[in-house]
Coordinates of C-alpha atoms and ligand atoms in Angstrom, one line a residue:
M44 CA 42.7 -9.4 -29.6
P45 CA 41.0 -8.8 -33.0
I46 CA 37.4 -7.8 -33.0
R47 CA 35.2 -10.8 -33.5
L48 CA 31.5 -11.5 -33.5
L49 CA 30.5 -13.5 -30.4
S50 CA 29.3 -17.0 -31.1
D51 CA 25.6 -17.5 -30.7
K52 CA 26.2 -19.5 -27.6
V53 CA 28.2 -16.8 -25.8
S54 CA 25.9 -14.0 -26.9
S55 CA 22.8 -15.8 -25.7
M56 CA 24.5 -16.5 -22.4
I57 CA 25.2 -12.8 -22.0
A58 CA 21.6 -12.0 -22.9
A59 CA 20.4 -14.6 -20.5
G60 CA 22.3 -12.9 -17.7
E61 CA 19.9 -10.0 -18.0
V62 CA 16.7 -12.0 -18.1
I63 CA 17.6 -14.9 -15.9
E64 CA 19.1 -13.6 -12.7
R65 CA 18.0 -16.3 -10.4
P66 CA 15.6 -19.3 -10.3
A67 CA 12.6 -17.0 -9.6
S68 CA 13.3 -15.3 -13.0
V69 CA 12.8 -18.6 -14.7
V70 CA 9.5 -19.1 -12.9
K71 CA 8.5 -15.6 -13.9
E72 CA 9.1 -16.1 -17.6
L73 CA 7.4 -19.5 -17.6
V74 CA 4.3 -18.3 -15.7
E75 CA 4.0 -15.2 -18.0
N76 CA 4.1 -17.5 -21.0
A77 CA 1.4 -19.6 -19.5
L78 CA -0.7 -16.6 -18.9
D79 CA -0.1 -15.3 -22.4
A80 CA -1.2 -18.7 -23.7
G81 CA -4.6 -18.1 -22.0
A82 CA -4.2 -20.8 -19.3
S83 CA -6.8 -21.0 -16.6
E84 CA -4.7 -23.4 -14.5
I85 CA -1.0 -23.0 -13.8
S86 CA 0.9 -25.3 -11.5
V87 CA 4.5 -24.6 -10.5
D88 CA 6.6 -27.3 -8.9
V89 CA 10.0 -26.4 -7.6
R90 CA 12.8 -28.5 -6.1
G91 CA 16.0 -27.3 -4.5
G92 CA 15.1 -23.7 -4.6
G93 CA 14.6 -24.0 -8.3
V94 CA 18.2 -24.8 -9.1
E95 CA 17.5 -28.5 -9.2
Q96 CA 14.2 -28.3 -11.0
I97 CA 11.4 -26.0 -12.0
R98 CA 8.3 -27.4 -13.7
V99 CA 5.5 -25.2 -14.9
A100 CA 2.4 -26.8 -16.3
D101 CA -0.5 -25.0 -17.9
N102 CA -3.6 -25.7 -19.8
G103 CA -3.2 -22.9 -22.3
C104 CA -3.2 -23.0 -26.1
G105 CA 0.1 -25.0 -26.5
I106 CA 2.6 -24.7 -29.3
P107 CA 2.1 -26.2 -32.7
Y108 CA 4.4 -29.2 -33.5
D109 CA 6.0 -27.3 -36.3
E110 CA 6.9 -24.3 -34.2
V111 CA 8.3 -25.9 -31.0
E112 CA 11.9 -25.5 -32.1
L113 CA 11.4 -21.9 -33.1
A114 CA 10.2 -21.0 -29.6
F115 CA 13.8 -21.6 -28.4
Q116 CA 15.3 -19.3 -31.0
R117 CA 16.3 -15.8 -29.9
F118 CA 13.8 -13.1 -30.8
A119 CA 11.3 -15.7 -31.9
T120 CA 7.9 -14.8 -30.6
S121 CA 4.3 -15.2 -31.6
K122 CA 3.3 -12.0 -29.9
L123 CA 4.7 -9.2 -32.0
S124 CA 5.2 -8.8 -35.7
D125 CA 6.4 -5.3 -36.5
A126 CA 7.8 -2.3 -34.8
A127 CA 4.4 -0.6 -34.5
D128 CA 3.3 -3.4 -32.2
L129 CA 6.0 -2.3 -29.8
D130 CA 4.0 0.8 -28.9
A131 CA 1.0 -1.2 -27.7
I132 CA 1.9 -4.5 -26.0
P133 CA -1.0 -6.4 -24.6
T134 CA 0.9 -9.6 -23.7
L135 CA 3.3 -10.1 -20.9
G136 CA 6.0 -11.5 -23.2
F137 CA 7.1 -9.9 -26.5
R138 CA 10.9 -10.0 -26.7
G139 CA 11.2 -13.7 -27.6
E140 CA 14.2 -14.0 -25.3
A141 CA 13.0 -16.0 -22.4
L142 CA 13.0 -19.5 -23.7
P143 CA 16.4 -19.3 -25.5
S144 CA 17.9 -17.6 -22.4
I145 CA 16.7 -20.3 -20.1
A146 CA 17.8 -23.0 -22.5
S147 CA 21.3 -21.5 -22.6
V148 CA 21.8 -21.8 -18.8
A149 CA 19.9 -25.0 -18.0
R150 CA 18.5 -28.3 -19.4
V151 CA 15.0 -27.8 -20.7
S152 CA 12.4 -30.3 -21.7
L153 CA 9.1 -29.3 -23.2
V154 CA 5.9 -31.3 -23.6
T155 CA 3.1 -29.5 -25.4
R156 CA 0.0 -30.0 -27.4
Y157 CA -1.5 -27.3 -29.5
A158 CA -5.2 -26.8 -29.2
G159 CA -5.8 -27.7 -32.9
E160 CA -3.6 -30.8 -33.1
E161 CA -4.2 -34.5 -32.2
V162 CA -0.8 -35.4 -30.8
G163 CA 1.7 -33.3 -28.9
A164 CA 5.4 -32.8 -29.1
R165 CA 8.3 -33.5 -26.8
L166 CA 11.5 -31.6 -27.0
E167 CA 14.8 -31.8 -25.1
I168 CA 17.2 -28.9 -25.2
E169 CA 20.7 -29.2 -23.9
E170 CA 23.2 -26.4 -23.7
G171 CA 20.8 -24.4 -26.0
R172 CA 20.8 -27.1 -28.7
L173 CA 18.1 -29.4 -29.7
A174 CA 18.9 -32.9 -28.4
D175 CA 15.6 -34.7 -29.2
K176 CA 12.2 -34.0 -30.7
R177 CA 9.4 -36.5 -31.1
R178 CA 5.7 -36.7 -31.2
Q179 CA 4.0 -37.7 -28.0
G180 CA 0.6 -37.9 -26.6
A181 CA -0.2 -35.1 -24.2
S182 CA -3.1 -33.2 -22.7
P183 CA -3.7 -29.8 -24.2
G184 CA -1.3 -27.2 -22.9
T185 CA 2.3 -27.0 -22.0
V186 CA 4.7 -28.5 -19.5
M187 CA 8.1 -26.9 -19.3
T188 CA 10.7 -28.5 -17.1
V189 CA 14.0 -26.7 -16.3
R190 CA 16.8 -28.6 -14.6
Q191 CA 20.3 -27.9 -13.4
L192 CA 20.0 -24.2 -13.6
F193 CA 23.3 -22.3 -14.0
R194 CA 25.3 -25.6 -14.0
N195 CA 27.4 -24.1 -16.8
V196 CA 27.6 -20.6 -15.3
P197 CA 29.5 -21.1 -12.1
A198 CA 29.8 -17.3 -11.6
R199 CA 26.1 -16.9 -11.4
R200 CA 25.7 -20.0 -9.2
K201 CA 28.0 -18.4 -6.7
F202 CA 25.7 -15.5 -6.3
L203 CA 22.7 -17.6 -5.5
R204 CA 21.5 -17.6 -1.9
T205 CA 20.4 -20.5 0.2
T206 CA 17.7 -22.8 -1.1
A207 CA 15.3 -21.3 1.4
T208 CA 15.9 -17.8 0.1
E209 CA 15.6 -18.7 -3.5
T210 CA 12.4 -20.6 -2.6
A211 CA 11.1 -17.6 -0.9
H212 CA 11.7 -15.5 -4.0
I213 CA 9.7 -17.9 -6.0
Q214 CA 6.9 -17.9 -3.5
T215 CA 6.7 -14.2 -3.6
L216 CA 6.6 -14.2 -7.3
V217 CA 3.9 -16.8 -7.7
T218 CA 2.0 -15.0 -5.0
R219 CA 2.0 -11.8 -7.1
Y220 CA 0.7 -13.4 -10.2
A221 CA -1.9 -15.3 -8.2
L222 CA -3.1 -11.9 -6.9
A223 CA -3.0 -10.3 -10.4
Y224 CA -5.0 -13.1 -12.0
P225 CA -7.6 -14.3 -9.5
E226 CA -9.5 -16.0 -12.3
V227 CA -6.5 -18.4 -12.8
R228 CA -6.1 -21.4 -10.5
F229 CA -2.5 -21.3 -9.3
A230 CA -0.8 -24.1 -7.5
L231 CA 2.7 -23.9 -6.1
N232 CA 4.6 -26.7 -4.5
T233 CA 8.2 -26.1 -3.3
G234 CA 8.7 -29.4 -1.5
R235 CA 8.3 -27.6 1.8
S236 CA 5.3 -25.5 1.3
S237 CA 2.4 -25.2 -1.0
L238 CA -0.1 -22.6 -2.2
A239 CA -3.3 -23.0 -4.1
T240 CA -5.7 -20.4 -5.2
P241 CA -9.3 -21.2 -6.3
G242 CA -9.2 -19.4 -9.6
S243 CA -12.8 -18.2 -8.9
G244 CA -12.1 -14.7 -10.2
S245 CA -12.6 -13.2 -6.7
L246 CA -9.6 -11.2 -5.5
R247 CA -10.7 -11.5 -1.9
E248 CA -10.6 -15.3 -2.3
A249 CA -7.2 -15.2 -3.9
I250 CA -5.9 -13.0 -1.0
A251 CA -7.3 -15.5 1.5
A252 CA -5.5 -18.3 -0.2
V253 CA -2.2 -16.4 -0.5
Y254 CA -2.1 -14.6 2.8
S255 CA -4.9 -15.7 5.2
L256 CA -8.6 -15.5 5.8
N257 CA -8.0 -12.8 8.4
V258 CA -6.2 -10.6 5.9
A259 CA -8.8 -11.2 3.3
E260 CA -11.5 -10.0 5.6
G261 CA -9.6 -6.9 6.5
M262 CA -9.1 -5.7 3.0
L263 CA -11.1 -2.8 1.5
D264 CA -12.2 -2.6 -2.1
I265 CA -10.5 0.3 -3.8
K266 CA -13.2 2.8 -4.9
A267 CA -12.2 5.9 -6.9
S268 CA -13.8 9.1 -5.8
D269 CA -15.1 10.4 -9.1
E270 CA -15.0 10.0 -12.8
R271 CA -12.0 12.4 -13.2
V272 CA -9.6 9.6 -12.3
E273 CA -11.5 7.2 -14.5
R274 CA -9.0 8.0 -17.2
Y275 CA -6.7 5.8 -15.2
P276 CA -8.9 3.3 -13.6
V277 CA -7.5 2.0 -10.3
S278 CA -8.9 -1.2 -8.8
G279 CA -7.9 -3.9 -6.3
M280 CA -7.8 -3.9 -2.6
V281 CA -6.0 -2.2 0.2
S282 CA -5.8 -3.1 3.9
Q283 CA -7.6 -1.3 6.7
P284 CA -5.0 0.8 8.5
A285 CA -5.0 -1.5 11.5
L286 CA -3.8 -4.3 9.2
D287 CA -0.3 -2.9 8.9
R288 CA 3.0 -4.6 8.2
A289 CA 6.6 -3.8 9.1
N290 CA 7.8 -3.7 5.5
R291 CA 6.8 -3.0 2.0
G292 CA 6.7 -6.6 0.9
Y293 CA 2.9 -6.8 0.9
M294 CA 2.3 -4.1 -1.6
S295 CA 1.8 -5.4 -5.2
F296 CA 1.3 -3.2 -8.2
F297 CA 0.1 -4.3 -11.6
V298 CA 0.0 -2.1 -14.7
N299 CA -2.3 -3.6 -17.3
R300 CA -2.0 -6.8 -15.3
R301 CA 1.8 -6.9 -15.5
W302 CA 3.5 -7.0 -12.1
V303 CA 5.8 -4.0 -11.8
Q304 CA 8.2 -2.7 -9.3
S305 CA 8.1 1.0 -8.9
R306 CA 9.1 3.2 -6.1
M307 CA 6.8 5.8 -7.4
L308 CA 3.7 3.7 -7.1
G309 CA 4.7 2.5 -3.6
F310 CA 5.1 6.1 -2.6
A311 CA 1.7 7.1 -3.9
L312 CA 0.2 4.3 -1.8
E313 CA 2.1 5.3 1.3
Q314 CA 1.0 8.9 0.9
A315 CA -2.6 7.8 0.7
Y316 CA -2.2 6.2 4.1
H317 CA -0.5 9.1 5.6
G318 CA -2.1 10.1 8.9
F319 CA -4.0 6.7 8.9
M320 CA -1.1 4.6 9.7
K321 CA 1.7 4.8 12.2
E322 CA 5.1 5.9 11.0
R323 CA 7.3 3.1 9.6
R324 CA 4.4 0.7 9.2
F325 CA 3.2 -0.3 5.7
P326 CA -0.1 -1.3 4.2
M327 CA -1.0 -4.5 2.4
A328 CA -2.3 -3.8 -1.1
V329 CA -3.1 -5.2 -4.5
V330 CA -3.4 -2.3 -6.9
N331 CA -4.2 -2.7 -10.6
I332 CA -3.9 0.3 -12.9
S333 CA -5.3 0.2 -16.4
L334 CA -3.7 2.4 -19.0
D335 CA -3.9 2.7 -22.7
Y336 CA -1.0 0.6 -24.0
D337 CA 0.7 3.6 -25.5
E338 CA 0.7 5.4 -22.1
V339 CA 3.2 3.0 -20.7
D340 CA 6.5 1.7 -22.0
V341 CA 7.3 -1.8 -20.8
N342 CA 10.3 -2.3 -23.0
V343 CA 12.7 -0.7 -20.5
H344 CA 14.6 -3.7 -19.2
P345 CA 14.7 -7.4 -20.3
S346 CA 13.1 -8.5 -17.1
K347 CA 10.1 -6.3 -17.9
T348 CA 9.3 -5.5 -14.3
E349 CA 10.2 -1.8 -14.8
V350 CA 7.9 0.4 -16.7
R351 CA 8.0 4.0 -17.8
F352 CA 4.8 6.1 -17.7
R353 CA 4.1 8.8 -20.2
K354 CA 2.3 10.8 -17.5
G355 CA 3.7 9.5 -14.3
D356 CA 2.3 12.3 -12.2
R357 CA -1.3 11.4 -13.2
V358 CA -0.8 7.8 -12.5
F359 CA 0.6 8.8 -9.1
S360 CA -2.4 10.9 -8.2
A361 CA -4.9 8.5 -9.6
I362 CA -3.6 5.9 -7.1
Q363 CA -3.2 8.2 -4.3
Q364 CA -6.7 9.7 -4.7
A365 CA -8.4 6.4 -5.2
V366 CA -6.8 4.8 -2.1
R367 CA -7.3 7.9 0.0
H368 CA -10.9 8.0 -0.9
T369 CA -11.3 4.4 0.0
L370 CA -9.7 5.0 3.4
T371 CA -11.7 8.1 4.2
T372 CA -15.0 6.6 3.3
H373 CA -14.5 3.1 4.6
S374 CA -12.3 3.3 7.6
P375 CA -14.5 2.4 10.6
V376 CA -14.0 3.5 14.1
P377 CA -11.7 1.1 15.9
E378 CA -13.8 -1.2 18.0
M379 CA -12.7 -2.0 21.5
R380 CA -12.9 -5.6 22.3
R381 CA -11.2 -7.8 24.8
A382 CA -8.7 -10.1 23.3
E383 CA -9.2 -13.0 25.7
P384 CA -11.6 -13.8 28.5
T385 CA -9.7 -12.7 31.6
Y386 CA -12.0 -13.3 34.6
S387 CA -11.8 -16.6 36.4
G388 CA -14.7 -19.0 36.3
Y389 CA -15.4 -18.2 32.7
T390 CA -17.3 -21.2 31.4
G391 CA -18.7 -20.0 28.1
T392 CA -17.5 -21.3 24.9
P393 CA -14.1 -19.8 24.1
R394 CA -14.5 -16.9 21.8
Q395 CA -12.5 -16.6 18.6
P396 CA -9.5 -14.6 19.4
N397 CA -10.0 -11.2 17.9
R398 CA -8.0 -10.8 14.8
Y399 CA -8.5 -7.2 14.2
F400 CA -8.8 -4.1 16.3
W401 CA -11.1 -2.8 13.6
P402 CA -14.3 -4.5 12.7
I403 CA -14.6 -6.0 9.3
E404 CA -17.8 -4.3 8.3
P405 CA -17.4 -0.6 7.6
F406 CA -19.4 1.3 10.2
K407 CA -22.5 2.9 8.9
P408 CA -24.1 5.4 11.1
P409 CA -27.8 6.2 10.8
A410 CA -28.4 9.6 9.2
A411 CA -28.2 11.9 12.2
D412 CA -29.8 15.2 12.7
R413 CA -27.3 17.4 14.4
G414 CA -28.4 20.8 13.1
E415 CA -30.0 22.1 16.2
Q416 CA -27.2 21.2 18.5
D417 CA -24.6 23.3 16.7
G418 CA -25.9 26.7 17.8
E419 CA -25.7 25.7 21.5
I420 CA -22.2 24.7 21.4
A421 CA -21.0 27.9 19.8
R422 CA -22.7 29.8 22.7
D423 CA -21.4 27.7 25.5
M424 CA -17.9 27.6 24.5
Q425 CA -15.1 28.9 26.6
G426 CA -11.9 30.0 25.0
A427 CA -11.0 30.4 21.4
A428 CA -9.7 26.9 21.2
F429 CA -13.1 25.3 20.9
E430 CA -14.7 27.4 18.3
P431 CA -16.3 25.3 15.6
V432 CA -14.2 24.7 12.6
D433 CA -15.2 26.7 9.6
G434 CA -17.4 24.9 7.2
E435 CA -21.0 24.2 6.6
K436 CA -22.8 23.7 9.8
G437 CA -24.2 20.3 10.4
Y438 CA -22.4 18.8 7.5
T439 CA -20.3 15.7 8.0
H440 CA -17.6 15.1 5.5
L441 CA -17.5 11.6 6.6
E442 CA -20.2 9.2 7.2
A443 CA -17.9 7.2 9.4
L444 CA -18.3 9.1 12.7
P445 CA -21.7 9.2 14.2
A446 CA -23.2 12.0 16.3
L447 CA -22.2 11.4 19.9
R448 CA -23.6 12.4 23.2
V449 CA -21.0 13.2 25.8
L450 CA -21.4 11.4 29.1
G451 CA -18.4 12.5 31.0
Q452 CA -14.6 12.5 31.4
V453 CA -12.4 9.6 32.5
R454 CA -9.0 10.2 34.2
A455 CA -9.0 13.7 32.9
T456 CA -7.9 12.2 29.6
Y457 CA -10.7 10.5 27.8
I458 CA -14.2 11.6 26.9
A459 CA -16.8 9.0 27.3
A460 CA -19.7 9.3 24.9
E461 CA -22.7 7.4 23.7
G462 CA -23.6 6.9 20.1
P463 CA -26.1 4.9 18.1
E464 CA -23.9 1.8 18.2
G465 CA -22.8 1.8 21.8
M466 CA -20.1 3.6 23.7
Y467 CA -17.2 5.5 22.5
L468 CA -14.0 6.8 24.3
I469 CA -12.3 9.7 22.8
D470 CA -8.7 10.6 23.6
Q471 CA -9.0 14.4 24.2
H472 CA -5.5 15.3 23.2
A473 CA -5.4 13.2 20.1
A474 CA -8.8 14.3 19.0
H475 CA -8.0 18.0 19.6
E476 CA -4.7 17.5 17.7
R477 CA -6.7 16.2 14.7
V478 CA -9.1 19.2 14.9
M479 CA -6.3 21.7 15.2
F480 CA -4.3 20.1 12.5
E481 CA -7.1 20.3 10.0
R482 CA -7.9 23.8 10.9
I483 CA -4.3 24.9 10.6
K484 CA -4.0 23.3 7.2
A485 CA -7.3 24.8 6.0
E486 CA -6.2 28.3 7.2
A487 CA -2.8 27.9 5.6
A488 CA -4.3 26.7 2.3
A489 CA -6.6 29.7 2.3
S490 CA -3.7 32.0 3.3
M491 CA -5.8 33.1 6.2
P492 CA -3.9 32.3 9.3
Q493 CA -5.5 33.6 12.4
S494 CA -2.5 35.4 13.8
Q495 CA -2.2 37.5 16.9
S496 CA 0.5 40.1 17.3
L497 CA 2.4 40.1 20.5
L498 CA 2.4 43.3 22.4
E499 CA 5.7 42.4 23.9
P500 CA 7.6 40.5 21.3
L501 CA 9.4 37.4 22.6
T502 CA 13.0 36.6 21.8
V503 CA 14.3 33.2 21.0
E504 CA 17.8 31.9 20.4
L505 CA 18.1 29.5 17.5
N506 CA 21.0 27.1 16.6
P507 CA 22.3 27.2 13.0
R508 CA 20.2 24.3 11.8
Q509 CA 17.1 25.9 13.1
Q510 CA 18.0 29.2 11.6
E511 CA 18.6 27.6 8.2
L512 CA 15.2 25.9 8.3
L513 CA 13.5 29.1 9.3
G514 CA 15.2 30.9 6.4
A515 CA 14.4 28.2 3.9
H516 CA 10.7 27.9 4.8
Q517 CA 9.8 31.4 5.5
Q518 CA 6.5 31.1 3.6
I519 CA 5.4 28.1 5.7
F520 CA 5.8 30.0 8.9
A521 CA 4.0 33.0 7.5
A522 CA 1.2 30.8 6.2
L523 CA 0.8 29.4 9.7
G524 CA 0.7 32.9 11.3
L525 CA 4.1 32.7 12.9
L526 CA 5.9 36.0 12.5
V527 CA 9.6 35.7 13.2
E528 CA 12.4 38.1 12.4
P529 CA 16.2 38.0 12.9
F530 CA 17.3 40.3 15.6
G531 CA 21.1 39.9 15.4
G532 CA 23.4 37.0 16.0
D533 CA 21.5 33.9 17.0
V534 CA 18.6 35.8 18.4
Y535 CA 15.2 36.1 16.7
I536 CA 12.1 37.9 17.7
L537 CA 8.7 36.5 17.6
R538 CA 6.2 39.3 16.7
G539 CA 3.1 37.3 16.1
V540 CA 1.8 33.9 16.8
P541 CA -1.2 31.8 15.5
S542 CA -4.2 32.6 17.7
I543 CA -4.7 28.9 18.4
L544 CA -1.5 29.0 20.5
A545 CA -3.1 31.5 22.8
N546 CA -2.8 29.1 25.8
A547 CA 0.6 27.6 24.9
D548 CA 4.2 28.7 25.1
P549 CA 4.9 30.1 21.7
V550 CA 8.7 30.0 22.0
K551 CA 8.7 26.4 22.9
A552 CA 6.2 25.7 20.1
L553 CA 8.5 27.4 17.6
V554 CA 11.6 25.5 18.7
D555 CA 9.8 22.2 18.7
M556 CA 8.4 22.9 15.3
L557 CA 11.9 23.5 13.9
D558 CA 13.2 20.4 15.5
E559 CA 10.3 18.4 14.2
M560 CA 11.0 19.7 10.7
A561 CA 14.7 19.0 11.1
Q562 CA 13.9 15.3 11.4
G563 CA 12.7 15.4 7.8
G564 CA 10.8 12.5 6.6
D565 CA 9.9 10.9 3.3
V566 CA 6.2 11.2 3.3
E567 CA 5.4 14.4 5.1
S568 CA 5.9 17.7 3.5
W569 CA 7.6 20.4 5.5
S570 CA 4.3 22.2 6.0
D571 CA 2.6 19.1 7.3
R572 CA 5.4 18.6 9.8
A573 CA 5.1 22.2 10.9
A574 CA 1.4 21.9 11.2
Y575 CA 1.6 18.7 13.3
S576 CA 3.9 20.3 15.7
L577 CA 1.7 23.4 16.0
A578 CA -1.4 21.2 16.4
C579 CA 0.3 19.3 19.2
H580 CA 1.1 22.5 21.1
A581 CA -2.3 24.0 20.5
A582 CA -4.2 20.9 21.6
V583 CA -5.6 20.4 25.0
R584 CA -3.4 18.2 27.2
A585 CA -4.2 14.9 28.7
G586 CA -4.8 15.5 32.4
K587 CA -6.8 18.7 31.9
I588 CA -10.2 18.6 33.4
M589 CA -12.8 19.7 30.8
S590 CA -16.3 21.1 31.2
H591 CA -19.2 19.2 29.7
E592 CA -19.6 22.0 27.1
E593 CA -15.9 21.9 26.1
M594 CA -16.1 18.1 25.7
T595 CA -19.3 18.5 23.6
A596 CA -17.7 21.1 21.4
L597 CA -14.6 19.0 20.9
T598 CA -16.7 16.0 20.0
R599 CA -18.6 18.0 17.4
Q600 CA -15.4 19.4 15.9
L601 CA -14.0 15.9 15.7
E602 CA -17.1 14.7 13.9
E603 CA -16.6 17.4 11.3
C604 CA -13.0 16.4 10.5
Q605 CA -12.0 14.9 7.3
Q606 CA -10.2 12.1 9.0
P607 CA -11.7 11.9 12.5
H608 CA -10.3 8.5 13.4
T609 CA -6.7 9.2 13.9
C610 CA -4.5 12.0 15.2
P611 CA -2.1 13.5 12.6
H612 CA 0.5 10.9 13.7
G613 CA -1.8 8.0 13.1
R614 CA -2.8 7.2 16.6
P615 CA -6.5 6.5 17.2
T616 CA -8.6 9.4 18.4
I617 CA -11.6 7.3 19.3
I618 CA -12.4 3.7 20.2
H619 CA -15.7 2.0 20.2
L620 CA -17.3 -0.4 22.6
S621 CA -20.1 -1.8 20.6
A622 CA -23.6 -2.5 21.9
S623 CA -23.3 -6.1 20.9
H624 CA -20.0 -6.4 22.7
L625 CA -21.6 -5.0 25.9
E626 CA -24.5 -7.4 25.5
R627 CA -22.1 -10.3 25.2
E628 CA -20.0 -9.2 28.2
F629 CA -23.1 -8.9 30.4
G630 CA -24.4 -12.2 29.3
R631 CA -27.5 -10.7 27.7
R632 CA -27.1 -12.9 24.7
Ligands
ADP942 P1 7.9 -14.2 -25.6 O1 7.1 -14.7 -24.5 O2 8.6 -12.9 -25.4 O3 7.2 -14.3 -26.9 P2 9.4 -16.6 -25.1 O4 10.8 -17.0 -25.4 O5 9.0 -16.5 -23.6 O6 9.2 -15.2 -25.8 O7 8.5 -17.6 -25.8 C1 8.6 -17.8 -27.2 C2 7.3 -18.3 -27.8 O8 7.0 -19.6 -27.4 C3 6.1 -17.4 -27.4 O9 5.9 -16.3 -28.2 C4 5.0 -18.4 -27.6 O10 4.5 -18.4 -28.9 C5 5.6 -19.8 -27.3 N1 5.3 -20.2 -25.9 C6 6.2 -20.2 -24.9 N2 5.6 -20.7 -23.8 C7 4.4 -21.1 -24.1 C8 3.3 -21.7 -23.4 N3 3.4 -22.0 -22.1 N4 2.2 -22.0 -24.1 C9 2.1 -21.6 -25.4 N5 3.0 -21.1 -26.1 C10 4.2 -20.8 -25.5
MG943 MG1 7.8 -15.1 -22.6

């Protein structure tokens, strides 16, 4: 075949393929146009999963009568004029491709009235060509109706999923925009379900409308830790760790208010939750990042959901630090509450079922004076394992864990304690794991592992995978105070062990550590995995009877941890039976 230029019709259908992948893509482009037009109300009406009909109505600026046809021409846009503008794009649209693309694969009708004009315009476009244009009375704004999507593109139609699936994609999409623009009233009607946000400007209210009141109450405002990250301000909300989900579908990211899909941003968020949340569970989040327009390139793909950052690593750490800070300062101690009344003869008014394990209000302890107690503990301690963690005495990193008075031990597993807000139960193993973990990390970071040489070196046989890990991560082991040397064949000798392992079986600890590391993992670094494993071996077991002094020492150490509420694996270390809960249970109020 000779080389020929493609006809306009064919070339716009090809272009449309990139922009309009499925019904949700149409909704996306129309909603973005409405937002660019400054609308404060946007309603989306969808039939048949969007294939039959999509209607998006807004109260934005509208399109002047003389320009309506232009809007449907390729590369016609009111948002960019020269190449320099491409470096700093403040609007969601800029390519001038959406309307012509949609029109090439569907029937479109448009009713619009420009803010400065008396009457509006009505336009019918069929197969990409103008079929009708007339003046018509209309309220200010724009109503775009798209029918029979992909009727002329059977190949694309075949790839569409069920109506329910396409509807779900549209719901997800409208949800994202409703979260990114809480000041805009969004309404979605799909024939089966509806969604309406108040448009009050409050993100929490938008979240309540989109997810539920429960979720909204369980979200924490993102607060950055200091001005250093202000260069890339991060705002929005993230869930308390207990409000977790089984997939990543509840994490939304917006760069300069544009919804973006980015593995990197998701990863930054997950890292921030590391140690707060159980493995394979995911937070809910609405994260907004503001960047100078020239720090981000949105012109990567026609669908504009991918972006490229000029300094991706800084964006990564801005998110990670801001969320981490939010979690460490706001995560309250999980409160123990009974889900349902269980005893018979209960006649009180049924209580609201408890929606969260964690209370809504961040726990605020009174300023406690613990200075004098610290000396005592150090004296009374038995065994190296309970020495106070290095650091300023009497200083609590976190305001979230109050000073506790130990009452006794329960089932040789839990420490019962009293605090300003009621009673607390501490899981002795989980708590000690947390303490050990932070100590190991601190010593490794300072290159000061407390190691103890073995008078009689121990031998250990390692399999090839274990040997490989040992070889590849020599520094990690050294930093932890584990001195291992090859002896010949599969045999290695252990010459020194971290002193915290004094009461444990060091050979077993080494082998477990290698196995733990062999499992890999996305989020944890090798050294974190090694440190976990070591902490677990070093920590006091459940079932061990502890003296009052040991329990007090452990409690103090836990209070000094950076993240006292969870063990390194994300299990709780402490639960809270609040004073008000006790009062309720005993019928005192
Ligand atoms: P882009 O958004 O990239 O500019 P589109 O094809 O989506 O390209 O839209 C073309 C033009 O039509 C826009 O630049 C805008 O001027 C106008 N337009 C489209 N939708 C609306 C709307 N809902 N309200 C006002 N103007 C609109
Ligand atoms: Mg557009």
